[in-house]
Amino acid sequence: TYRRRYFARPQLAPVLDLLLLDDTNTRALAFQLAAVSDHVRSLPRDPQAPTPTREERLIEKASTTLQQLDPDSLHREGVEGARRVMELLGSIGDDLRAISETITYFYFSHAELRVS
């Protein structure tokens, strides 16, 4: 995909843009977050559960964090830009784990009723 799009040697900022922010690339994180969001909205839910649900809030938080990512900051800010990108990706990773745990708790644990 990168070679078809850029016709150049790989450079870090465009690669990160392609892998993280390009919502037309099915392998990009932005595309995957949108797909998970669609799936979560399709899950059965208690009509009395608050809207948005916890998992929907976590997906929105991860998407908002992803939008703050600036691949060009690696080039402009060097080590500090790389540190910021790593912090944002770490935060998104934490959100994804929390989404997984929330879905597991509410949809695969039969010991508890959903209270959301």
PDB file of C-alpha atoms in Angstrom:
ATOM      1  CA  THR A   1       0.000   0.000   0.000  1.00  0.00           C
ATOM      2  CA  TYR A   2       2.779   2.413   0.897  1.00  0.00           C
ATOM      3  CA  ARG A   3       4.671   1.811  -2.341  1.00  0.00           C
ATOM      4  CA  ARG A   4       1.527   2.218  -4.444  1.00  0.00           C
ATOM      5  CA  ARG A   5       0.679   5.450  -2.684  1.00  0.00           C
ATOM      6  CA  TYR A   6       4.070   7.150  -2.306  1.00  0.00           C
ATOM      7  CA  PHE A   7       6.444   5.631  -4.923  1.00  0.00           C
ATOM      8  CA  ALA A   8       9.324   6.279  -2.547  1.00  0.00           C
ATOM      9  CA  ARG A   9      11.447   4.700   0.123  1.00  0.00           C
ATOM     10  CA  PRO A  10       9.589   4.311   3.395  1.00  0.00           C
ATOM     11  CA  GLN A  11       9.760   7.304   5.695  1.00  0.00           C
ATOM     12  CA  LEU A  12       8.543   7.185   9.266  1.00  0.00           C
ATOM     13  CA  ALA A  13       5.849   9.894   9.204  1.00  0.00           C
ATOM     14  CA  PRO A  14       3.993   8.608   6.107  1.00  0.00           C
ATOM     15  CA  VAL A  15       4.254   5.010   7.351  1.00  0.00           C
ATOM     16  CA  LEU A  16       2.732   5.998  10.707  1.00  0.00           C
ATOM     17  CA  ASP A  17       0.039   7.966   8.914  1.00  0.00           C
ATOM     18  CA  LEU A  18      -0.792   4.938   6.776  1.00  0.00           C
ATOM     19  CA  LEU A  19      -0.787   2.456   9.679  1.00  0.00           C
ATOM     20  CA  LEU A  20      -2.504   4.611  12.282  1.00  0.00           C
ATOM     21  CA  LEU A  21      -4.590   7.426  10.833  1.00  0.00           C
ATOM     22  CA  ASP A  22      -5.706   6.373   7.344  1.00  0.00           C
ATOM     23  CA  ASP A  23      -9.341   5.375   7.789  1.00  0.00           C
ATOM     24  CA  THR A  24      -9.457   3.990   4.219  1.00  0.00           C
ATOM     25  CA  ASN A  25      -6.694   1.463   4.961  1.00  0.00           C
ATOM     26  CA  THR A  26      -8.313  -1.647   6.434  1.00  0.00           C
ATOM     27  CA  ARG A  27      -5.151  -2.376   8.431  1.00  0.00           C
ATOM     28  CA  ALA A  28      -4.957   1.094   9.978  1.00  0.00           C
ATOM     29  CA  LEU A  29      -5.838   1.668  13.598  1.00  0.00           C
ATOM     30  CA  ALA A  30      -8.406   4.369  12.726  1.00  0.00           C
ATOM     31  CA  PHE A  31     -10.251   1.967  10.417  1.00  0.00           C
ATOM     32  CA  GLN A  32     -10.189  -0.798  13.043  1.00  0.00           C
ATOM     33  CA  LEU A  33     -11.492   1.512  15.792  1.00  0.00           C
ATOM     34  CA  ALA A  34     -14.379   2.548  13.525  1.00  0.00           C
ATOM     35  CA  ALA A  35     -15.155  -1.117  12.814  1.00  0.00           C
ATOM     36  CA  VAL A  36     -15.112  -1.998  16.525  1.00  0.00           C
ATOM     37  CA  SER A  37     -17.372   0.975  17.210  1.00  0.00           C
ATOM     38  CA  ASP A  38     -19.880  -0.275  14.619  1.00  0.00           C
ATOM     39  CA  HIS A  39     -19.812  -3.763  16.123  1.00  0.00           C
ATOM     40  CA  VAL A  40     -20.260  -2.474  19.664  1.00  0.00           C
ATOM     41  CA  ARG A  41     -23.293  -0.429  18.623  1.00  0.00           C
ATOM     42  CA  SER A  42     -24.795  -3.644  17.226  1.00  0.00           C
ATOM     43  CA  LEU A  43     -24.447  -5.580  20.488  1.00  0.00           C
ATOM     44  CA  PRO A  44     -27.647  -6.354  22.362  1.00  0.00           C
ATOM     45  CA  ARG A  45     -28.156  -4.097  25.345  1.00  0.00           C
ATOM     46  CA  ASP A  46     -30.377  -3.467  28.280  1.00  0.00           C
ATOM     47  CA  PRO A  47     -32.861  -0.728  27.295  1.00  0.00           C
ATOM     48  CA  GLN A  48     -32.285   0.881  30.705  1.00  0.00           C
ATOM     49  CA  ALA A  49     -28.496   1.000  30.287  1.00  0.00           C
ATOM     50  CA  PRO A  50     -27.102   4.531  30.017  1.00  0.00           C
ATOM     51  CA  THR A  51     -26.169   5.787  26.585  1.00  0.00           C
ATOM     52  CA  PRO A  52     -23.390   5.846  25.579  1.00  0.00           C
ATOM     53  CA  THR A  53     -22.275   2.609  27.223  1.00  0.00           C
ATOM     54  CA  ARG A  54     -18.889   2.256  28.888  1.00  0.00           C
ATOM     55  CA  GLU A  55     -17.426   0.457  25.877  1.00  0.00           C
ATOM     56  CA  GLU A  56     -18.722   3.173  23.526  1.00  0.00           C
ATOM     57  CA  ARG A  57     -17.127   5.845  25.730  1.00  0.00           C
ATOM     58  CA  LEU A  58     -13.815   3.967  25.715  1.00  0.00           C
ATOM     59  CA  ILE A  59     -13.839   3.622  21.920  1.00  0.00           C
ATOM     60  CA  GLU A  60     -14.591   7.329  21.573  1.00  0.00           C
ATOM     61  CA  LYS A  61     -11.728   8.147  23.954  1.00  0.00           C
ATOM     62  CA  ALA A  62      -9.319   5.956  21.957  1.00  0.00           C
ATOM     63  CA  SER A  63     -10.462   7.575  18.684  1.00  0.00           C
ATOM     64  CA  THR A  64     -10.060  11.070  20.117  1.00  0.00           C
ATOM     65  CA  THR A  65      -6.578  10.209  21.381  1.00  0.00           C
ATOM     66  CA  LEU A  66      -5.663   8.829  17.961  1.00  0.00           C
ATOM     67  CA  GLN A  67      -6.760  12.075  16.304  1.00  0.00           C
ATOM     68  CA  GLN A  68      -4.242  13.938  18.500  1.00  0.00           C
ATOM     69  CA  LEU A  69      -1.389  11.919  17.023  1.00  0.00           C
ATOM     70  CA  ASP A  70       0.819  13.866  14.642  1.00  0.00           C
ATOM     71  CA  PRO A  71       3.299  11.651  12.750  1.00  0.00           C
ATOM     72  CA  ASP A  72       5.168  14.731  11.516  1.00  0.00           C
ATOM     73  CA  SER A  73       6.008  15.639  15.117  1.00  0.00           C
ATOM     74  CA  LEU A  74       8.617  12.862  15.026  1.00  0.00           C
ATOM     75  CA  HIS A  75      10.492  14.812  12.372  1.00  0.00           C
ATOM     76  CA  ARG A  76       9.926  18.257  13.885  1.00  0.00           C
ATOM     77  CA  GLU A  77      10.396  17.461  17.572  1.00  0.00           C
ATOM     78  CA  GLY A  78      12.757  14.494  17.459  1.00  0.00           C
ATOM     79  CA  VAL A  79      12.935  12.566  20.720  1.00  0.00           C
ATOM     80  CA  GLU A  80      10.205  14.621  22.391  1.00  0.00           C
ATOM     81  CA  GLY A  81       7.864  14.002  19.456  1.00  0.00           C
ATOM     82  CA  ALA A  82       8.627  10.279  19.592  1.00  0.00           C
ATOM     83  CA  ARG A  83       7.924  10.265  23.329  1.00  0.00           C
ATOM     84  CA  ARG A  84       4.553  11.959  22.763  1.00  0.00           C
ATOM     85  CA  VAL A  85       3.610   9.480  20.016  1.00  0.00           C
ATOM     86  CA  MET A  86       4.558   6.581  22.303  1.00  0.00           C
ATOM     87  CA  GLU A  87       2.485   8.024  25.163  1.00  0.00           C
ATOM     88  CA  LEU A  88      -0.548   8.425  22.920  1.00  0.00           C
ATOM     89  CA  LEU A  89      -0.178   4.887  21.569  1.00  0.00           C
ATOM     90  CA  GLY A  90       0.213   3.584  25.123  1.00  0.00           C
ATOM     91  CA  SER A  91      -2.980   5.359  26.121  1.00  0.00           C
ATOM     92  CA  ILE A  92      -4.822   3.859  23.146  1.00  0.00           C
ATOM     93  CA  GLY A  93      -3.475   0.431  24.084  1.00  0.00           C
ATOM     94  CA  ASP A  94      -4.825   0.895  27.617  1.00  0.00           C
ATOM     95  CA  ASP A  95      -8.218   1.904  26.204  1.00  0.00           C
ATOM     96  CA  LEU A  96      -8.302  -1.151  23.907  1.00  0.00           C
ATOM     97  CA  ARG A  97      -7.576  -3.463  26.839  1.00  0.00           C
ATOM     98  CA  ALA A  98     -10.324  -1.775  28.859  1.00  0.00           C
ATOM     99  CA  ILE A  99     -12.754  -2.179  25.932  1.00  0.00           C
ATOM    100  CA  SER A 100     -11.906  -5.873  25.748  1.00  0.00           C
ATOM    101  CA  GLU A 101     -12.369  -6.332  29.486  1.00  0.00           C
ATOM    102  CA  THR A 102     -15.673  -4.435  29.477  1.00  0.00           C
ATOM    103  CA  ILE A 103     -17.090  -6.457  26.583  1.00  0.00           C
ATOM    104  CA  THR A 104     -15.896  -9.676  28.186  1.00  0.00           C
ATOM    105  CA  TYR A 105     -17.450  -8.732  31.524  1.00  0.00           C
ATOM    106  CA  PHE A 106     -20.821  -7.676  30.156  1.00  0.00           C
ATOM    107  CA  TYR A 107     -21.293 -10.121  27.284  1.00  0.00           C
ATOM    108  CA  PHE A 108     -19.329 -13.263  28.174  1.00  0.00           C
ATOM    109  CA  SER A 109     -19.654 -13.457  31.949  1.00  0.00           C
ATOM    110  CA  HIS A 110     -22.919 -15.100  32.864  1.00  0.00           C
ATOM    111  CA  ALA A 111     -22.428 -14.580  36.584  1.00  0.00           C
ATOM    112  CA  GLU A 112     -23.257 -10.849  36.531  1.00  0.00           C
ATOM    113  CA  LEU A 113     -26.121  -8.822  35.139  1.00  0.00           C
ATOM    114  CA  ARG A 114     -25.248  -5.790  33.068  1.00  0.00           C
ATOM    115  CA  VAL A 115     -25.630  -2.567  34.967  1.00  0.00           C
ATOM    116  CA  SER A 116     -23.378  -0.450  32.740  1.00  0.00           C
TER     117      SER A 116
END
